[in-house]
PDB file of C-alpha atoms and ligand atoms in Angstrom:
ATOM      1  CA  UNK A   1      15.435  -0.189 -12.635  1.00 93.00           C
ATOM      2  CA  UNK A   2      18.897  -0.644 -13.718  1.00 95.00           C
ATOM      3  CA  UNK A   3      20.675  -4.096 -12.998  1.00 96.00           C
ATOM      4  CA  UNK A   4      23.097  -2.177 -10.237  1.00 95.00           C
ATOM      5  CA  UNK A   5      20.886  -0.268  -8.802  1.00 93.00           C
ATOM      6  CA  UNK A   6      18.729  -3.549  -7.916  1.00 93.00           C
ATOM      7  CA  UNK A   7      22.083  -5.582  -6.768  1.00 94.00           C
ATOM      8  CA  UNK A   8      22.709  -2.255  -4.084  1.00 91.00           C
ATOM      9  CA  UNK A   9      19.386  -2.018  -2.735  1.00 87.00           C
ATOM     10  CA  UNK A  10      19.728  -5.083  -1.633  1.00 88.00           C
ATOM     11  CA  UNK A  11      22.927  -4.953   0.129  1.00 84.00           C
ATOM     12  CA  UNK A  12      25.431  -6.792  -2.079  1.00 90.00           C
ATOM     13  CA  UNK A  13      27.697  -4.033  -1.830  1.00 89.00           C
ATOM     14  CA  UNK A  14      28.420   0.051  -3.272  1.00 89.00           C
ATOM     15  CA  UNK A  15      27.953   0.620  -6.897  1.00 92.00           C
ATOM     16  CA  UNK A  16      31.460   0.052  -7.788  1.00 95.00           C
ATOM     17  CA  UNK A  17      31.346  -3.240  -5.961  1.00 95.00           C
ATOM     18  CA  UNK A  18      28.551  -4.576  -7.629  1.00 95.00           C
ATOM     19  CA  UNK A  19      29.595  -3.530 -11.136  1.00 96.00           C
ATOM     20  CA  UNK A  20      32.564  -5.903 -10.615  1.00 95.00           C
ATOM     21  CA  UNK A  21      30.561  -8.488  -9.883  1.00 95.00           C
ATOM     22  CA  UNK A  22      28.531  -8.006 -12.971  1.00 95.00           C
ATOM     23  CA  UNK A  23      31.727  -7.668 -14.858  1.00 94.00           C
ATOM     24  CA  UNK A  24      33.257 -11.119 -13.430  1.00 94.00           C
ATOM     25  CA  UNK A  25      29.703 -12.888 -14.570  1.00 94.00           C
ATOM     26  CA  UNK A  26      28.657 -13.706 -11.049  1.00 95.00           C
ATOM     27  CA  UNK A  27      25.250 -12.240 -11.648  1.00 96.00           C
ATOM     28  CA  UNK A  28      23.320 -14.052 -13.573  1.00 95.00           C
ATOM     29  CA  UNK A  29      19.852 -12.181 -15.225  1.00 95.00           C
ATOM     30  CA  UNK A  30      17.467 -14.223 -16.663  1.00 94.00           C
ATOM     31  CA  UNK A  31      19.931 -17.426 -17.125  1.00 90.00           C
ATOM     32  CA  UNK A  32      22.306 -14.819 -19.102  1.00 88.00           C
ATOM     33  CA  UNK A  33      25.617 -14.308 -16.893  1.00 85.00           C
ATOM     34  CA  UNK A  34      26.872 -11.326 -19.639  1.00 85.00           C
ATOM     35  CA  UNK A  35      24.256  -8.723 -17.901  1.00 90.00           C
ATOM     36  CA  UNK A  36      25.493  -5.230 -17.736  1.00 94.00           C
ATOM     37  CA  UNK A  37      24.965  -2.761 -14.821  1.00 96.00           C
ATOM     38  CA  UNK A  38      22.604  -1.003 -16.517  1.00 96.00           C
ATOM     39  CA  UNK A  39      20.268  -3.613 -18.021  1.00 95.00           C
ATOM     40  CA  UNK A  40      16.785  -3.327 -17.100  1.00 95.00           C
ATOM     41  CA  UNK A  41      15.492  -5.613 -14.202  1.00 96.00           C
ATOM     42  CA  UNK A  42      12.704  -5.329 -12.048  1.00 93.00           C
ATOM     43  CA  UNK A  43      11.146  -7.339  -8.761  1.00 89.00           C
ATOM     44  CA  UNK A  44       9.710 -10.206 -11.415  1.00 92.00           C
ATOM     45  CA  UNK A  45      13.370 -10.923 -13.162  1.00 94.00           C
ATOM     46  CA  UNK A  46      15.213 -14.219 -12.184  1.00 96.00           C
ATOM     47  CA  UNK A  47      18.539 -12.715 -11.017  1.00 97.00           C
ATOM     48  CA  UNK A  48      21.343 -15.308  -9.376  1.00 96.00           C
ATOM     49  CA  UNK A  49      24.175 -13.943  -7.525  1.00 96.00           C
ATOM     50  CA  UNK A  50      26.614 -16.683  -7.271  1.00 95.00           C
ATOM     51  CA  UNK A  51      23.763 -19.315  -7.997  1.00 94.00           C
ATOM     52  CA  UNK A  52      21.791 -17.724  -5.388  1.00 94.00           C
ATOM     53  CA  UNK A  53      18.281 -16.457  -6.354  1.00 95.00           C
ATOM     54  CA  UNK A  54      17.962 -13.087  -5.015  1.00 94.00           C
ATOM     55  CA  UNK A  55      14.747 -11.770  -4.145  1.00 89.00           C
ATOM     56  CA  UNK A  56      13.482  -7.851  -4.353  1.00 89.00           C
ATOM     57  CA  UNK A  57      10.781  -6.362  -2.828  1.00 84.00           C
ATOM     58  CA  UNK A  58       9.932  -2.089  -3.107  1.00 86.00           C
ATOM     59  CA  UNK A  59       9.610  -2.231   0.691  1.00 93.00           C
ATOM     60  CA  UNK A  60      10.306  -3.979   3.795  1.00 94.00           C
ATOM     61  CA  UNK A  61       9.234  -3.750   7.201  1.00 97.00           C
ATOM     62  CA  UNK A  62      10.392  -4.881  10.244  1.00 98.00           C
ATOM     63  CA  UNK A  63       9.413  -5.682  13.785  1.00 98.00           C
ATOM     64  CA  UNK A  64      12.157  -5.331  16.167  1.00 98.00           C
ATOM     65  CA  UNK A  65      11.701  -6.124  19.679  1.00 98.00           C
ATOM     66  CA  UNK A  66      14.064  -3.686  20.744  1.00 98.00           C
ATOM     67  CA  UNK A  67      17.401  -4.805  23.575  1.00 98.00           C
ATOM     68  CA  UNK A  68      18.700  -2.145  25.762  1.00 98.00           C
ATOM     69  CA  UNK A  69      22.181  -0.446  24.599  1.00 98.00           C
ATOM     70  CA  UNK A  70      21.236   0.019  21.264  1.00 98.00           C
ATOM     71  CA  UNK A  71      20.496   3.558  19.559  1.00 98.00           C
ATOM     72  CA  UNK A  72      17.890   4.248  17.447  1.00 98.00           C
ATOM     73  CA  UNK A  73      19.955   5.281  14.569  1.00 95.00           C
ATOM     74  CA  UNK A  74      20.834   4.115  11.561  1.00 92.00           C
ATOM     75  CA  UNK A  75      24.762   4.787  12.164  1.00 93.00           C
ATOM     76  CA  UNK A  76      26.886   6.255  15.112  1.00 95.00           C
ATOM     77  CA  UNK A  77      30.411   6.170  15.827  1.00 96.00           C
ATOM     78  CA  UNK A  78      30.595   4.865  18.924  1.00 96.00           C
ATOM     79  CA  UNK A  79      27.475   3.026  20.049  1.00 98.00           C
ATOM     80  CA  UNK A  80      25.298  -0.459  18.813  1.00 98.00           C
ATOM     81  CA  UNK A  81      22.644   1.046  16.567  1.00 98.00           C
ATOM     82  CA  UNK A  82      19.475  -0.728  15.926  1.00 98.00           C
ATOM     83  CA  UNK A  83      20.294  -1.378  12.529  1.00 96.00           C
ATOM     84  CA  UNK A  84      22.633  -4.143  13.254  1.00 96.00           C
ATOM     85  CA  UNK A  85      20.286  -6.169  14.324  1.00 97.00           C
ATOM     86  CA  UNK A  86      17.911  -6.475  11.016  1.00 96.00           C
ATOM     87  CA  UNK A  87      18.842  -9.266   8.730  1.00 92.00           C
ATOM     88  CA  UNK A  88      18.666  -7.364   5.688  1.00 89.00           C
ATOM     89  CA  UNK A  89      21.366  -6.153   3.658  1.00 83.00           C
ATOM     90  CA  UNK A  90      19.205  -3.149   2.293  1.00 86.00           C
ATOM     91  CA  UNK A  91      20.643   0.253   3.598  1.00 85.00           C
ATOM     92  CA  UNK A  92      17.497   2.389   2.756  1.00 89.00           C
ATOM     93  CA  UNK A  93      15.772   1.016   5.854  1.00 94.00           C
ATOM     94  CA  UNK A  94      15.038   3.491   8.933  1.00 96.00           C
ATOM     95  CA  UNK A  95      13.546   3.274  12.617  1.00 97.00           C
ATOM     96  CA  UNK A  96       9.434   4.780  12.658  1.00 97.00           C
ATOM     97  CA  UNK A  97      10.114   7.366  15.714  1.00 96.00           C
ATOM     98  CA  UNK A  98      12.639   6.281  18.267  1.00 96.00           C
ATOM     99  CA  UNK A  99      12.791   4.182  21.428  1.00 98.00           C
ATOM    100  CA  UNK A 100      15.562   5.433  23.884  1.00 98.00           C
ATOM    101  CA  UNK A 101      18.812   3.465  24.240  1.00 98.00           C
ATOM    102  CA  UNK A 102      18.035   2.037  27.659  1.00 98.00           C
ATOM    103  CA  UNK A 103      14.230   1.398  26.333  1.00 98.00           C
ATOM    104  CA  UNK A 104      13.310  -2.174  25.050  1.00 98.00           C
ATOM    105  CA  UNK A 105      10.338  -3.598  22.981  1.00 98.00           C
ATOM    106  CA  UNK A 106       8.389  -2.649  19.620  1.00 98.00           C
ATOM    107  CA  UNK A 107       9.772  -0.781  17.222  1.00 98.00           C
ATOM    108  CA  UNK A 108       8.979  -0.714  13.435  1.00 98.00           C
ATOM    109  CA  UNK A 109      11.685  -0.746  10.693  1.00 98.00           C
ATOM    110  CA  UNK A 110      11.153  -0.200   7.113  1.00 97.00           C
ATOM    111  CA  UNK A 111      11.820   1.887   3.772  1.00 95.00           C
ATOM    112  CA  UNK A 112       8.657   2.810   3.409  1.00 96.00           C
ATOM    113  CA  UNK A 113       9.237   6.888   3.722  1.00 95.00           C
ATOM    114  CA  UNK A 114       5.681   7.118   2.990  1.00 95.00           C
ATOM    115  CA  UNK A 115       3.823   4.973   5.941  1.00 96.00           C
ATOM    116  CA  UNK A 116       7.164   5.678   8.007  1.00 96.00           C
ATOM    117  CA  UNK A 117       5.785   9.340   7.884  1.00 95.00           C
ATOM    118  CA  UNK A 118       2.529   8.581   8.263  1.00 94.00           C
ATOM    119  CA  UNK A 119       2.998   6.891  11.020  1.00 95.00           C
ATOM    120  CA  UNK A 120       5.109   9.219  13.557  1.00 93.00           C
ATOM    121  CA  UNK A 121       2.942  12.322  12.071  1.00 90.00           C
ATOM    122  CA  UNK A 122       0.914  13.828  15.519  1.00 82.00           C
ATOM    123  CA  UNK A 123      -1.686  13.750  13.037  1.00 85.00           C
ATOM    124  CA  UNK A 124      -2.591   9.608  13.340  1.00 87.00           C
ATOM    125  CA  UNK A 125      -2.439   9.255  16.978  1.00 88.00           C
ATOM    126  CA  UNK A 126      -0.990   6.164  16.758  1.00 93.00           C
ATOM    127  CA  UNK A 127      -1.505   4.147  20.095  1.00 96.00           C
ATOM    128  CA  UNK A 128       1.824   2.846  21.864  1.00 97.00           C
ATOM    129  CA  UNK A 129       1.452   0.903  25.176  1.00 98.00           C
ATOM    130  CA  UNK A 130       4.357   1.043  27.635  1.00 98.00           C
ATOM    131  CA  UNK A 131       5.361  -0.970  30.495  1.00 98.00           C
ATOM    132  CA  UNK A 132       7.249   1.328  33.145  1.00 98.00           C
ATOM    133  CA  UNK A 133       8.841   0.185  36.538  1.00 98.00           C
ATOM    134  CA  UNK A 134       9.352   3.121  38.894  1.00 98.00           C
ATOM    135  CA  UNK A 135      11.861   3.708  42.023  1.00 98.00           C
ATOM    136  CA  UNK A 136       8.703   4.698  43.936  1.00 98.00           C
ATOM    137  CA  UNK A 137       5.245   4.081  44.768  1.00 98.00           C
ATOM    138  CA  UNK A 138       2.567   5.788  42.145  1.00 98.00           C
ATOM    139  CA  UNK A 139       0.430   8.452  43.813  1.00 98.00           C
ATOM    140  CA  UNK A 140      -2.988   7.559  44.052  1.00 97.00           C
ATOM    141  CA  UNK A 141      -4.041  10.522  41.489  1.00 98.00           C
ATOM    142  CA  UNK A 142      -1.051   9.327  39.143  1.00 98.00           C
ATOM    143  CA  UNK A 143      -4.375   8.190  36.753  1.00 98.00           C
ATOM    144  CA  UNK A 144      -6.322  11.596  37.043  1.00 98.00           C
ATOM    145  CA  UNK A 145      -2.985  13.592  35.969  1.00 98.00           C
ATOM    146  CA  UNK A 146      -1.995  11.569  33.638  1.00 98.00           C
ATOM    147  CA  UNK A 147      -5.321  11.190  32.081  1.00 98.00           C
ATOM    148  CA  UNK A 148      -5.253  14.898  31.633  1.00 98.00           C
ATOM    149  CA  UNK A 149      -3.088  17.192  29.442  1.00 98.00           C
ATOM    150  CA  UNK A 150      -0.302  17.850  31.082  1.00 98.00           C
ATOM    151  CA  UNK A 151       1.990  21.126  30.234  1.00 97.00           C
ATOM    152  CA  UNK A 152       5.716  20.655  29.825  1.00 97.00           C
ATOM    153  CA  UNK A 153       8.232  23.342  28.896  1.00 95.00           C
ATOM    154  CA  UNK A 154       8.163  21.863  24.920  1.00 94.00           C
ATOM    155  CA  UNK A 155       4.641  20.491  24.403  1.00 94.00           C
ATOM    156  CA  UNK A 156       1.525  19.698  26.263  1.00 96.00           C
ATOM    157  CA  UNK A 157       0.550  16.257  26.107  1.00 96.00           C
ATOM    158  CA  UNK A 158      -2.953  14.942  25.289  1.00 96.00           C
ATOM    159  CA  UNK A 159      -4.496  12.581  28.382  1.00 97.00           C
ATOM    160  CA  UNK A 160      -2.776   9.014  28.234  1.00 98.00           C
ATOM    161  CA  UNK A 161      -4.239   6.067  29.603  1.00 98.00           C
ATOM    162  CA  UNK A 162      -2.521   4.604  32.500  1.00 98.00           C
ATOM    163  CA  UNK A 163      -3.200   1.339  34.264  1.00 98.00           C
ATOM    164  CA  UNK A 164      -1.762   0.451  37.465  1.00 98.00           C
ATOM    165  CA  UNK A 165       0.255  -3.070  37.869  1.00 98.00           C
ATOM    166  CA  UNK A 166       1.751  -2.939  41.549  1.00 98.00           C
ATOM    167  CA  UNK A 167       2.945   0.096  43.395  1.00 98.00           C
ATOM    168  CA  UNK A 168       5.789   0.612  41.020  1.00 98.00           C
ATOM    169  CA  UNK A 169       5.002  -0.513  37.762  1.00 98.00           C
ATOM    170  CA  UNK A 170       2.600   0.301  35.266  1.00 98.00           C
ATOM    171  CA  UNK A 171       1.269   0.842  31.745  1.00 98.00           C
ATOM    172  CA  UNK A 172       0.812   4.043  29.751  1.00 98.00           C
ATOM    173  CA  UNK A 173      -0.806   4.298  26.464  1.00 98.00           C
ATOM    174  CA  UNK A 174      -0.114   8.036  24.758  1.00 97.00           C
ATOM    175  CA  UNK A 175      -0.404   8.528  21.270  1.00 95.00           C
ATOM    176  CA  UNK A 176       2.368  10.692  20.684  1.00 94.00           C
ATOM    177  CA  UNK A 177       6.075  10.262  20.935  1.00 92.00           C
ATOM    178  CA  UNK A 178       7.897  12.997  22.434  1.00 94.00           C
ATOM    179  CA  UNK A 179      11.438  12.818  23.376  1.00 94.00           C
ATOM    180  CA  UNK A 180      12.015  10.868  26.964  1.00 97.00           C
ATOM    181  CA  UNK A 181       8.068  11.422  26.913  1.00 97.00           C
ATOM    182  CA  UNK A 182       7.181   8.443  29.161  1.00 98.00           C
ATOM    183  CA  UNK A 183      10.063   9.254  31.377  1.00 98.00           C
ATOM    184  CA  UNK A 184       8.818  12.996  31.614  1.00 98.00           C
ATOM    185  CA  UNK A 185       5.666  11.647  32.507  1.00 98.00           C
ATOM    186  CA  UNK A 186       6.317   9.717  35.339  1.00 98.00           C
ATOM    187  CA  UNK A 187       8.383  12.267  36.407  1.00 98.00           C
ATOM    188  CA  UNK A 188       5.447  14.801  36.636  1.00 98.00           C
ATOM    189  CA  UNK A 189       3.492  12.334  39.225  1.00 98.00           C
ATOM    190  CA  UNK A 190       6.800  12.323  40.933  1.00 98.00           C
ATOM    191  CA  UNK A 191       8.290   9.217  40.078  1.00 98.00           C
ATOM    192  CA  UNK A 192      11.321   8.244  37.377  1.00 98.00           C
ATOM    193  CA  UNK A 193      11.453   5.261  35.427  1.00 98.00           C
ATOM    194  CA  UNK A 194      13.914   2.638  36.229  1.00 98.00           C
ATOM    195  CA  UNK A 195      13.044   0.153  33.059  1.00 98.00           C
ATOM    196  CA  UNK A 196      10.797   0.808  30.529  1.00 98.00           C
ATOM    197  CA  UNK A 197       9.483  -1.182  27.378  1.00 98.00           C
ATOM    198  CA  UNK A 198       6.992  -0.422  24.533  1.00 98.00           C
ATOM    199  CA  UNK A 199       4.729  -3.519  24.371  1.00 98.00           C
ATOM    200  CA  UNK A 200       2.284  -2.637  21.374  1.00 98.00           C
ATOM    201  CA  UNK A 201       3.112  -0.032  18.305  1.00 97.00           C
ATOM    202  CA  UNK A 202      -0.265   0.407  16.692  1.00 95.00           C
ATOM    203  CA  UNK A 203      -1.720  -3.421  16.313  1.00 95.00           C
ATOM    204  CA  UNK A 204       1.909  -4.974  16.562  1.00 97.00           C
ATOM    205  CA  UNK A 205       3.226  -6.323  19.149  1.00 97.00           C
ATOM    206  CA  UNK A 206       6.154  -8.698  19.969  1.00 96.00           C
ATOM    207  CA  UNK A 207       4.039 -11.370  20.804  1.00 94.00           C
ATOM    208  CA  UNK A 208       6.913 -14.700  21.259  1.00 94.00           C
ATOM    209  CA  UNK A 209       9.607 -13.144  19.049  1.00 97.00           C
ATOM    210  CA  UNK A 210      12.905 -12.462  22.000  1.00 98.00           C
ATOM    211  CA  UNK A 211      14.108  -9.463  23.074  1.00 98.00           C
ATOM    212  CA  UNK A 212      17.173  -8.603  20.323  1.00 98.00           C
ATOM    213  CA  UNK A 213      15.266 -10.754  17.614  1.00 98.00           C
ATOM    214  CA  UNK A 214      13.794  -9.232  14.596  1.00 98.00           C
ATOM    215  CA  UNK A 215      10.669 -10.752  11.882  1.00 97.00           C
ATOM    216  CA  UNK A 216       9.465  -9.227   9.032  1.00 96.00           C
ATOM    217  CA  UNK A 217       6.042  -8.173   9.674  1.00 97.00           C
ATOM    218  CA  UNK A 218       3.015 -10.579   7.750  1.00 95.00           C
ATOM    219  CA  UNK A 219       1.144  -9.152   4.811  1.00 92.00           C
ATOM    220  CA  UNK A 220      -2.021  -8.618   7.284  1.00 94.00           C
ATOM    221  CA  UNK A 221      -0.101  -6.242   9.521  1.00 96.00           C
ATOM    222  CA  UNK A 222       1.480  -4.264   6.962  1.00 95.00           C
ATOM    223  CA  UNK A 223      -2.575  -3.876   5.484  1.00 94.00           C
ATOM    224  CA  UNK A 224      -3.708  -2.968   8.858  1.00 94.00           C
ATOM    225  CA  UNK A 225      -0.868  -0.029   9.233  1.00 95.00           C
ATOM    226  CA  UNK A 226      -1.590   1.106   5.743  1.00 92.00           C
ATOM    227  CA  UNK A 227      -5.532   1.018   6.318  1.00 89.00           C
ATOM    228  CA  UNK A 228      -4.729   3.017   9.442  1.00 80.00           C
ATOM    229  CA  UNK A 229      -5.964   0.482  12.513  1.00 72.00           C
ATOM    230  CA  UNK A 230      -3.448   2.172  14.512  1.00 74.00           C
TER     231      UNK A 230
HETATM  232  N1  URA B 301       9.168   7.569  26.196  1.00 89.11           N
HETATM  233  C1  URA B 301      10.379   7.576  26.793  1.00 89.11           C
HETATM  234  O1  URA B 301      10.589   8.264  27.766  1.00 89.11           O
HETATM  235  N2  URA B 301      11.333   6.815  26.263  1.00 89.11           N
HETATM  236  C2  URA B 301      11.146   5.994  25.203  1.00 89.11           C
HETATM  237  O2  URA B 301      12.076   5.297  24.778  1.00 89.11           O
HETATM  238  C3  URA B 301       9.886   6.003  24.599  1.00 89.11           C
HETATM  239  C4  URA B 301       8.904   6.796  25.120  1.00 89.11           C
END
């Protein structure tokens, strides 16, 4: 790829602004500071931006573990978007599916259109877990509904598997991701949702990493997305 092209993937700034750079010497390619924006580069070349070593990868992922009052967007106007709170500077990256703005916990970030696809595609049931707390007791049959399709106005869902915590809280594995899904779910055994958090996407999970805290994930999980041990 060209030497520019490289330099705004990763977030140093817009074409123009990186050409500058490249102009004033401060990027270094291979020990030579007279590079050109279009010189060839690619993930293996030793390219210093200010003395820095940069380093380039195709793809990233990330795990976010997801605050409340953030959208799951890449921009908006008015409100936090998830976005803010990767520490990358690449601007290619986008959420897998979407996790409401009051809804906290997993959620996978990456520029990998491919798996990204893959992944929210009805087609690989993958397996998310919530964690619910409702403003009244369950039912006693809120297991037999919910572990049956139920038909909404949009879609009909396929059974989930719930597990009971206390009288108002509880866990809910679907495999789909429908908008306010969970919340519409609930609803249907006639109770709403007063916090709600995804605790497992697939085989990740936040495991110790704090709410509003972000990791990239290891090679292993990456693998086990790809290899589909969702
Ligand atoms: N279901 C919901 O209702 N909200 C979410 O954020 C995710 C699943």
């Amino acid at each position: 790829m060209r030497l520019d092209k490289y330099l705004t993937d990763l977030g140093k700034g817009s074409r123009s602004t990186v050409k500058e750079l490249i102009k004033k010497g401060r990027v270094r390619v291979e020990g030579v500071a007279k590079a050109k924006p279009e010189t060839p580069v690619d993930e293996t070349s030793v390219i210093l931006l200010d003395g820095e070593q940069l380093k380039y990868s195709t793809y990233e992922y990330y795990l976010l573990n997801k605050p409340a009052g953030y959208v799951t967007a890449r921009t908006d106007d008015r409100k936090k978007v998830v976005m803010e709170l990767i520490p990358s500077g690449r601007t290619d990256l986008s959420p897998v599916g979407r996790l409401d703005e009051d809804t906290e916990g997993v959620l996978l970030i990456t520029n990998d259109g491919e798996l990204n696809h893959r992944l929210v595609s009805p087609k690989h049931h993958v397996k998310k877990t919530y964690y619910a707390e409702l403003d009244a007791d369950l039912p006693e049959n809120a297991g037999e509904i919910l572990g049956q399709p139920i038909e909404f106005s949009d879609f009909t869902s396929l059974p989930a598997e719930y597990e009971k915590i206390t009288a108002r809280s509880a866990y809910l594995i679907i495999t789909e991701g429908k908008f306010h899904q969970v919340k519409r779910m609930f609803h249907h055994v006639g109770c709403e949702v007063t916090y709600l958090r995804r605790d497992a996407f697939g085989p990740l999970t936040a495991g110790d990493l704090a709410v509003g805290e972000a990791r990239e994930l290891t090679e292993e999980e990456v693998a086990l997305l790809k290899k589909g041990h969702l």
